[in-house]
mmCIF file of C-alpha atoms and ligand atoms in Angstrom:
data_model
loop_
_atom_site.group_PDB
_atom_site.id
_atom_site.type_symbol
_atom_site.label_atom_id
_atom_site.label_comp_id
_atom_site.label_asym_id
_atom_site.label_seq_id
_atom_site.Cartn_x
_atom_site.Cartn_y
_atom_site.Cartn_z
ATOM 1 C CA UNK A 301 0.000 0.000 0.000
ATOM 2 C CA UNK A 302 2.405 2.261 0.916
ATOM 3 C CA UNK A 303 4.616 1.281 -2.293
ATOM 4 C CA UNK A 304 2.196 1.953 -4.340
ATOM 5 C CA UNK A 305 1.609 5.290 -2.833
ATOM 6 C CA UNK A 306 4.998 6.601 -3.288
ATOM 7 C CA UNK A 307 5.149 5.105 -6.352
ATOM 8 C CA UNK A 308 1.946 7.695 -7.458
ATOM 9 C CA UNK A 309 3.977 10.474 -5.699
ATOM 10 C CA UNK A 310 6.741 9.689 -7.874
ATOM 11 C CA UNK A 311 4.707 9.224 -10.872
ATOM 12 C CA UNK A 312 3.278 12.450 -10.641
ATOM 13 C CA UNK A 313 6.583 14.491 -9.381
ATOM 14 C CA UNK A 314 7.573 13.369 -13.226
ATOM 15 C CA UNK A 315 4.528 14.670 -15.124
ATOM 16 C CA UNK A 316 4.888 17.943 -13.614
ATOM 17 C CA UNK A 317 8.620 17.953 -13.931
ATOM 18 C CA UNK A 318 8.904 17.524 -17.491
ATOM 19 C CA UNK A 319 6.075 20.517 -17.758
ATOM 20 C CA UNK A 320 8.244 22.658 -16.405
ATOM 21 C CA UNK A 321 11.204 21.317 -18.307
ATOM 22 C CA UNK A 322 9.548 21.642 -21.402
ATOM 23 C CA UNK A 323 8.513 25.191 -20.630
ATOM 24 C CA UNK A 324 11.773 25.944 -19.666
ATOM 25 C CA UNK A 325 13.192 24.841 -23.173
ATOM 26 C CA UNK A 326 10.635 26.233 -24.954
ATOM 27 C CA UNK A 327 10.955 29.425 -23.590
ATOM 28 C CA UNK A 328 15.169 28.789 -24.182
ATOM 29 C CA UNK A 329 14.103 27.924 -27.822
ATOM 30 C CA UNK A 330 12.157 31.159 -28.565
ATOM 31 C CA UNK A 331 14.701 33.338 -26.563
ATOM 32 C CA UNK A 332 17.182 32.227 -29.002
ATOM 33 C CA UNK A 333 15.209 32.510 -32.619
ATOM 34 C CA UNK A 334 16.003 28.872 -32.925
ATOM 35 C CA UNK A 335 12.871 26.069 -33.420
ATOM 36 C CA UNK A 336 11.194 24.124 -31.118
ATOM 37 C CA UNK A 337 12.348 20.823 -33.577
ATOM 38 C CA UNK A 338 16.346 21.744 -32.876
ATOM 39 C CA UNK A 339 16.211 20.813 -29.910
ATOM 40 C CA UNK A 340 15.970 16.962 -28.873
ATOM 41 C CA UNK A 341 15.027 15.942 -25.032
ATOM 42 C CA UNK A 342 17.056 12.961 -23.414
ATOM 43 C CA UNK A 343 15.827 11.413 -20.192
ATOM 44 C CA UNK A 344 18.908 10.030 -18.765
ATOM 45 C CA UNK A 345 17.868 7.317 -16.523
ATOM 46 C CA UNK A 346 20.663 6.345 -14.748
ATOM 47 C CA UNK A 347 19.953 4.423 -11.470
ATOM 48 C CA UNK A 348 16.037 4.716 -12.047
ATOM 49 C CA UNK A 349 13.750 2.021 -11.930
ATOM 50 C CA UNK A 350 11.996 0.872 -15.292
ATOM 51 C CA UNK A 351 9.000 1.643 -14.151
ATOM 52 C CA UNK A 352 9.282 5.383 -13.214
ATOM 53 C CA UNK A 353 11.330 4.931 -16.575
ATOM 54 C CA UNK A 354 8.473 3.673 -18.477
ATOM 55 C CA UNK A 355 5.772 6.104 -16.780
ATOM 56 C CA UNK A 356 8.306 8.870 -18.827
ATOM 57 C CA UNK A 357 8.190 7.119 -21.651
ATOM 58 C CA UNK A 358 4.071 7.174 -21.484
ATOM 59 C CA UNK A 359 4.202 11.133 -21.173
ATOM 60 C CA UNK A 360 6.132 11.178 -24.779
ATOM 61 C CA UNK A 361 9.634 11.193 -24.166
ATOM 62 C CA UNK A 362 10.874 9.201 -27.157
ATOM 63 C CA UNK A 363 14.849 8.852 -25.750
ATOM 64 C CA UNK A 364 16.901 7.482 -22.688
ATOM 65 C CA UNK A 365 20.533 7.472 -22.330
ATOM 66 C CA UNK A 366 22.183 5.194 -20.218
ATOM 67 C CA UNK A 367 26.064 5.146 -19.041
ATOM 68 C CA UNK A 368 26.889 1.549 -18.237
ATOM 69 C CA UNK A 369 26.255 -0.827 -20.353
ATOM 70 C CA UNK A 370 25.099 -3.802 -18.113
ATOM 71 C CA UNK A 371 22.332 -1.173 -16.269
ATOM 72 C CA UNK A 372 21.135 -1.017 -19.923
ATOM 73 C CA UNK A 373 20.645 -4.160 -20.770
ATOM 74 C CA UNK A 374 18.963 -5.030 -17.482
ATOM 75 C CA UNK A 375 16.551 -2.644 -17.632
ATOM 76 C CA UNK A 376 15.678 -2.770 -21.317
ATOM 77 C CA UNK A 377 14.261 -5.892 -21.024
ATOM 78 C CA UNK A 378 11.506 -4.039 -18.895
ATOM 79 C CA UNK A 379 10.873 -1.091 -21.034
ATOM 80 C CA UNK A 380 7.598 -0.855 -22.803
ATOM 81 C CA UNK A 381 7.007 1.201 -26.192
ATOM 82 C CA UNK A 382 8.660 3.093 -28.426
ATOM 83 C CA UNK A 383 11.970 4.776 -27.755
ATOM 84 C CA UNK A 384 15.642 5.348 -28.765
ATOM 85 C CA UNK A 385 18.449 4.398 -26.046
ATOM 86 C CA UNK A 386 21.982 6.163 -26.657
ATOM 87 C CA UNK A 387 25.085 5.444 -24.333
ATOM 88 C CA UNK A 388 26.887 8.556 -22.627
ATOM 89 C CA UNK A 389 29.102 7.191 -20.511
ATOM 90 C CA UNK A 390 32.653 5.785 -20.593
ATOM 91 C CA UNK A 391 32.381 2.580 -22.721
ATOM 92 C CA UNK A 392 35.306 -0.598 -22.333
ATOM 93 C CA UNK A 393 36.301 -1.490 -25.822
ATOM 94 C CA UNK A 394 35.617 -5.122 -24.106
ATOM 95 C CA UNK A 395 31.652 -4.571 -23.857
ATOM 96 C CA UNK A 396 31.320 -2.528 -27.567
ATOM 97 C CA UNK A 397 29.774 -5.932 -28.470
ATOM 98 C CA UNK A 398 27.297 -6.419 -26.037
ATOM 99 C CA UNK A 399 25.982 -3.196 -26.983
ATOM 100 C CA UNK A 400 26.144 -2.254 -30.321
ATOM 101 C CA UNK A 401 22.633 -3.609 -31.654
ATOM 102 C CA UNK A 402 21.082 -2.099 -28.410
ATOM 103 C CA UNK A 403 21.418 1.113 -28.778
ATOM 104 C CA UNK A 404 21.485 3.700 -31.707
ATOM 105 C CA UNK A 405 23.863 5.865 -31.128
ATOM 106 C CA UNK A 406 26.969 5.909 -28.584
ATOM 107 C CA UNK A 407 27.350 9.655 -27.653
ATOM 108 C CA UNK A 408 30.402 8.598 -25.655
ATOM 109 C CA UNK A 409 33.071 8.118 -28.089
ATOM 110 C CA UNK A 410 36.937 9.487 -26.543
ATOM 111 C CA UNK A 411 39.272 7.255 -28.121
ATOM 112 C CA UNK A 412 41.053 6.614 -31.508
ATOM 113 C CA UNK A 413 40.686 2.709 -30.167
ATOM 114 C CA UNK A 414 37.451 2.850 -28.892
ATOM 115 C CA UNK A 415 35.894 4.356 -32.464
ATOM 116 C CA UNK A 416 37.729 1.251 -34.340
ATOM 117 C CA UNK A 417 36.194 -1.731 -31.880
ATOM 118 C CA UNK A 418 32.540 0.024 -32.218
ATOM 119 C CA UNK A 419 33.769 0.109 -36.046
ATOM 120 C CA UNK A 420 35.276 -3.295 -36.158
ATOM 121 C CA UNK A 421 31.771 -4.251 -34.330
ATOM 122 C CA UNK A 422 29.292 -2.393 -36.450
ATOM 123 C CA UNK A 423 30.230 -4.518 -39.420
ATOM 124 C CA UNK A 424 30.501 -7.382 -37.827
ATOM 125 C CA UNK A 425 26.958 -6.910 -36.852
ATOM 126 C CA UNK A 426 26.124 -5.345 -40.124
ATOM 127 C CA UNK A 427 24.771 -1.852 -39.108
ATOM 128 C CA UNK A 428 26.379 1.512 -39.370
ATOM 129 C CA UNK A 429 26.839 2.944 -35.561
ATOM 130 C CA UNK A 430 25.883 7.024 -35.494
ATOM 131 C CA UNK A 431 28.226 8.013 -32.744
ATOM 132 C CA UNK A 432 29.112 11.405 -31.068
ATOM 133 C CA UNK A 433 32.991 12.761 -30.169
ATOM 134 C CA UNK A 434 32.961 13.106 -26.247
ATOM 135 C CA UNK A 435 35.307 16.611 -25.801
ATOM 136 C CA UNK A 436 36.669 17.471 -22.538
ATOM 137 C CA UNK A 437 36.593 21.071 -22.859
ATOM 138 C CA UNK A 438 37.335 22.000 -19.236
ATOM 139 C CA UNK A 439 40.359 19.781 -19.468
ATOM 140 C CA UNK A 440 39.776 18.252 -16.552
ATOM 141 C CA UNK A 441 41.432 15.200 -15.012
ATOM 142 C CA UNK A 442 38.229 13.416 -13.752
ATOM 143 C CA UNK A 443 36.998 13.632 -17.169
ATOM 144 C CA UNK A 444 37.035 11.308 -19.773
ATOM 145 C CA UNK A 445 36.674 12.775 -23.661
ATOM 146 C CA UNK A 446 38.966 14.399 -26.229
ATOM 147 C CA UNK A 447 41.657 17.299 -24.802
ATOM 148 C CA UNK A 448 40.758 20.005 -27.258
ATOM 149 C CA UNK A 449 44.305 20.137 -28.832
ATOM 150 C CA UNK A 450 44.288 18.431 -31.759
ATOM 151 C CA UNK A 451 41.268 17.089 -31.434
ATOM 152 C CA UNK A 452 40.423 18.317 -35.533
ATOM 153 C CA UNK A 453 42.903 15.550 -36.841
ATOM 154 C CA UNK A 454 41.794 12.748 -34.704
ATOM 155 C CA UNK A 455 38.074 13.675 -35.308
ATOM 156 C CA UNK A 456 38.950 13.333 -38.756
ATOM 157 C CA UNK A 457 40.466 10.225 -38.353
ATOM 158 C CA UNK A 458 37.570 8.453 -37.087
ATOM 159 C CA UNK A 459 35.189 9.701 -40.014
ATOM 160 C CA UNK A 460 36.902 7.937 -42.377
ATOM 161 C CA UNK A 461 36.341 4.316 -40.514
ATOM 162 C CA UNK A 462 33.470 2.328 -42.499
ATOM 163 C CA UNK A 463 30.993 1.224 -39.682
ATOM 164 C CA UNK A 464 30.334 3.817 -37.876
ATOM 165 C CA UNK A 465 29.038 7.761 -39.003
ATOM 166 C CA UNK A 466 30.272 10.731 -36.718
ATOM 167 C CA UNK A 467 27.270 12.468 -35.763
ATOM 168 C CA UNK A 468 28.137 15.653 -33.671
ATOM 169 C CA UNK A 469 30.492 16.346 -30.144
ATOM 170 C CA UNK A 470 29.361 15.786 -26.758
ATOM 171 C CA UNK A 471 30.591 17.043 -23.536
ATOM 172 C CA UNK A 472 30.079 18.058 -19.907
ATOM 173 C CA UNK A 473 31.703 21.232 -18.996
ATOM 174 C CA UNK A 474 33.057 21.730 -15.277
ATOM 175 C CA UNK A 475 30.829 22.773 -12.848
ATOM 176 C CA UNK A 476 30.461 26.607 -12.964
ATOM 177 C CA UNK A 477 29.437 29.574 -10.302
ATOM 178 C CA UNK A 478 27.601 31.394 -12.749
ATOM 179 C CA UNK A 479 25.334 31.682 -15.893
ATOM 180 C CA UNK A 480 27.991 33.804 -17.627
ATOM 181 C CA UNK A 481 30.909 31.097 -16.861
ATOM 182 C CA UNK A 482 28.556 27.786 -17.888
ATOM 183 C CA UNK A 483 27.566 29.690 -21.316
ATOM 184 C CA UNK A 484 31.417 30.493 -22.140
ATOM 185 C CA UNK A 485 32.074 26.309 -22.296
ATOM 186 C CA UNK A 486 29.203 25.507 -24.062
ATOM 187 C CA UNK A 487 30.062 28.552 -26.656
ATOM 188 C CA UNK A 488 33.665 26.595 -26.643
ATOM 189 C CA UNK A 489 31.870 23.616 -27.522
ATOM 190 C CA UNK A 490 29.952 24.767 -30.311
ATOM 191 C CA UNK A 491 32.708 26.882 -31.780
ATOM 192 C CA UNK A 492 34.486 23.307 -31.975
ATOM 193 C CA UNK A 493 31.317 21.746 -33.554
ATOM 194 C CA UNK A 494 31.160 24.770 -36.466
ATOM 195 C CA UNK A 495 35.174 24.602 -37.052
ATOM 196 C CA UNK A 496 34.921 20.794 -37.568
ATOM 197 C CA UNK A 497 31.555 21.046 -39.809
ATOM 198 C CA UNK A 498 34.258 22.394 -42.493
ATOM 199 C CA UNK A 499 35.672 19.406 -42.652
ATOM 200 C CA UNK A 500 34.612 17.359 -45.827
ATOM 201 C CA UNK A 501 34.073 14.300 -43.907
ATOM 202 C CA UNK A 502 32.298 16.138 -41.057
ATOM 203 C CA UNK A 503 30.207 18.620 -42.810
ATOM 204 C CA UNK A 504 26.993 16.576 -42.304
ATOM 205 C CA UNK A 505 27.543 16.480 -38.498
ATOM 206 C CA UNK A 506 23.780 17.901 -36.571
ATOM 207 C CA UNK A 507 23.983 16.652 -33.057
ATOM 208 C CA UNK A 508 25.606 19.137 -30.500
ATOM 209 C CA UNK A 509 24.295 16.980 -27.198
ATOM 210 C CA UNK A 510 25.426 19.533 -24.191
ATOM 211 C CA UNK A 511 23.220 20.789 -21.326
ATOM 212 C CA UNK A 512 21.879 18.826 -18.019
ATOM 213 C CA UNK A 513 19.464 19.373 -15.387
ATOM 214 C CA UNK A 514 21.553 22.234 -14.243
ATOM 215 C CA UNK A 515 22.364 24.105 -17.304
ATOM 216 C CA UNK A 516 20.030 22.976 -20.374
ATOM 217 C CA UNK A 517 18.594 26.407 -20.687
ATOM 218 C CA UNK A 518 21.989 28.194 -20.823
ATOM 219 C CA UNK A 519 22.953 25.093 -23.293
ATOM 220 C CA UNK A 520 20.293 25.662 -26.055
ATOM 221 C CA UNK A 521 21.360 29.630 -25.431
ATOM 222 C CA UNK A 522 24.442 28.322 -26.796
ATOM 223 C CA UNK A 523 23.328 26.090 -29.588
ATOM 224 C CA UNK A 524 22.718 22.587 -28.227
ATOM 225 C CA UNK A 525 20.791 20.009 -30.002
ATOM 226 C CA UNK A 526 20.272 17.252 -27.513
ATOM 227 C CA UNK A 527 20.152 18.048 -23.898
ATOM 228 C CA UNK A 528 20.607 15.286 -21.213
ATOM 229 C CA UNK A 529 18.486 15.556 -18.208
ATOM 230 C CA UNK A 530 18.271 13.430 -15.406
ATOM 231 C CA UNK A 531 17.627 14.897 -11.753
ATOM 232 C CA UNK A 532 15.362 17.089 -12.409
ATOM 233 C CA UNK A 533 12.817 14.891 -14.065
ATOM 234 C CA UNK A 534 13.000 11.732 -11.868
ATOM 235 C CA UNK A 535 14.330 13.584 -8.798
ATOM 236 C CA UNK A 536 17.600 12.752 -6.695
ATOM 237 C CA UNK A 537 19.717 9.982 -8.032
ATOM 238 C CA UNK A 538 19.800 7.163 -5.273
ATOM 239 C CA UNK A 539 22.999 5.101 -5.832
HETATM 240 C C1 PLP B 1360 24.153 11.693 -15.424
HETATM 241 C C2 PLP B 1360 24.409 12.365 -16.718
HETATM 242 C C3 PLP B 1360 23.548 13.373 -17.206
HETATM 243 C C4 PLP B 1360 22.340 13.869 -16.441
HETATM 244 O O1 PLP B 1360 22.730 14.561 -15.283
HETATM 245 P P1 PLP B 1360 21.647 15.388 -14.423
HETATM 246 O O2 PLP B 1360 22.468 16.438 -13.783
HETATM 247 O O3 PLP B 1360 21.044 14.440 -13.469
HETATM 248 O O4 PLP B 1360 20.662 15.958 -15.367
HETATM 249 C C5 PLP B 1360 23.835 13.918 -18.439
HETATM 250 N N1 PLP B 1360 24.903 13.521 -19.169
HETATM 251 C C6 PLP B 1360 25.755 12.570 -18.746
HETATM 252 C C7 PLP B 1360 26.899 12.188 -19.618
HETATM 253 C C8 PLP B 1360 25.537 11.964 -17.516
HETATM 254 O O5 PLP B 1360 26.397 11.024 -17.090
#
């Protein structure tokens, strides 16, 4: 009984959640001059049950990201309807098999070796993998993704492996006092994103995934594509 009651609690916590934070985004969309279809919602569900999962899934969001592989697969198993899942965490070369039909795209891509296994994989399996670059802008050691420097010729590098089709940078800047400080990464980021799109092999990119609970508004400010919310739709991560 009780269950059941937190469970509603819970249930409805996420309805009016993603009201808000699809107010919030449209309001960030129109701010900007940009279209309400730029900008893609993730629910990243991380540590929460399938079915809180699934009761998001019910109110129309269409895509979950995940960052471990094995949490994936457990859960997907219980996941009802239609959706996308992307990875965006740190992925072992060793577990690019489990996952490569399961998903559709692998936003965390920060290695030369990692893009050739999900390569090698992808043809194996005979699908092309859309994947994003994962860029550490803040260069920060707790960070996995690309350093910035020279990040153009390895990017370049990993468009030209058949099996897989660069998509677009991701990346979590540091952790910032202030609107003005978040906004300068993610204006980083995207200058990054426009330098690369002149690339031959990388002028087709369209996914700029940047922006969490935290800092989606200031993200689509910025430019983002896909932002990557978690917290503040299913409330406080319990680990
Ligand atoms: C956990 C996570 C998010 C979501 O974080 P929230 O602050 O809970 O919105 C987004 N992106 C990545 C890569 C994550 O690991």
């Amino acid at each position: 009984m009780t269950e059941s009651l937190s469970n509603d609690a819970v249930f409805r916590d996420i309805e009016l959640n993603y009201q808000q934070i699809q107010q919030t985004i449209s309001d960030a969309v129109s701010c900007s001059g940009r279209k309400a279809d730029e900008v893609r919602f993730m629910a990243v569900t991380k540590t929460v049950p399938p079915h809180f999962i699934n009761h998001a899934l019910k109110q129309g969001i269409q895509l979950i990201g995940e960052n471990k592989v094995q949490e994936l697969l457990e859960k997907k198993e219980y996941l009802v309807g239609e959706y996308e899942a992307h990875l965006i965490g740190h992925l072992q070369t060793n577990k690019v098999k489990k996952i490569i039909r399961e998903v559709t795209m692998i936003q965390s891509v920060d290695s030369l070796r990692l893009a050739a296994e999900i390569a090698k994989q992808a043809k194996n399996a005979e699908l092309v993998m859309d994947v994003l670059l994962e860029i550490n802008i803040g260069r920060e050691e707790s960070k996995t993704g690309f350093l910035p420097d020279g990040f153009d010729e390895i990017a370049c590098q990993i468009a030209e492996l058949d099996g897989l089709r660069v998509c677009g940078i991701m990346s979590v800047p540091p952790v910032c006092e202030s609107e003005a400080e978040v906004r300068k990464w993610f204006s980083q980021v995207r200058q990054m994103y426009e330098d690369l799109k002149k690339q031959t092999l990388l002028k087709d990119m369209n996914v700029l995934s940047m922006g969490m609970s935290s800092d989606f508004r200031e993200a689509i400010l910025e430019g983002s594509t896909l932002v990557r919310v978690g917290s503040l739709l299913f409330g406080r991560r319990r680990y």
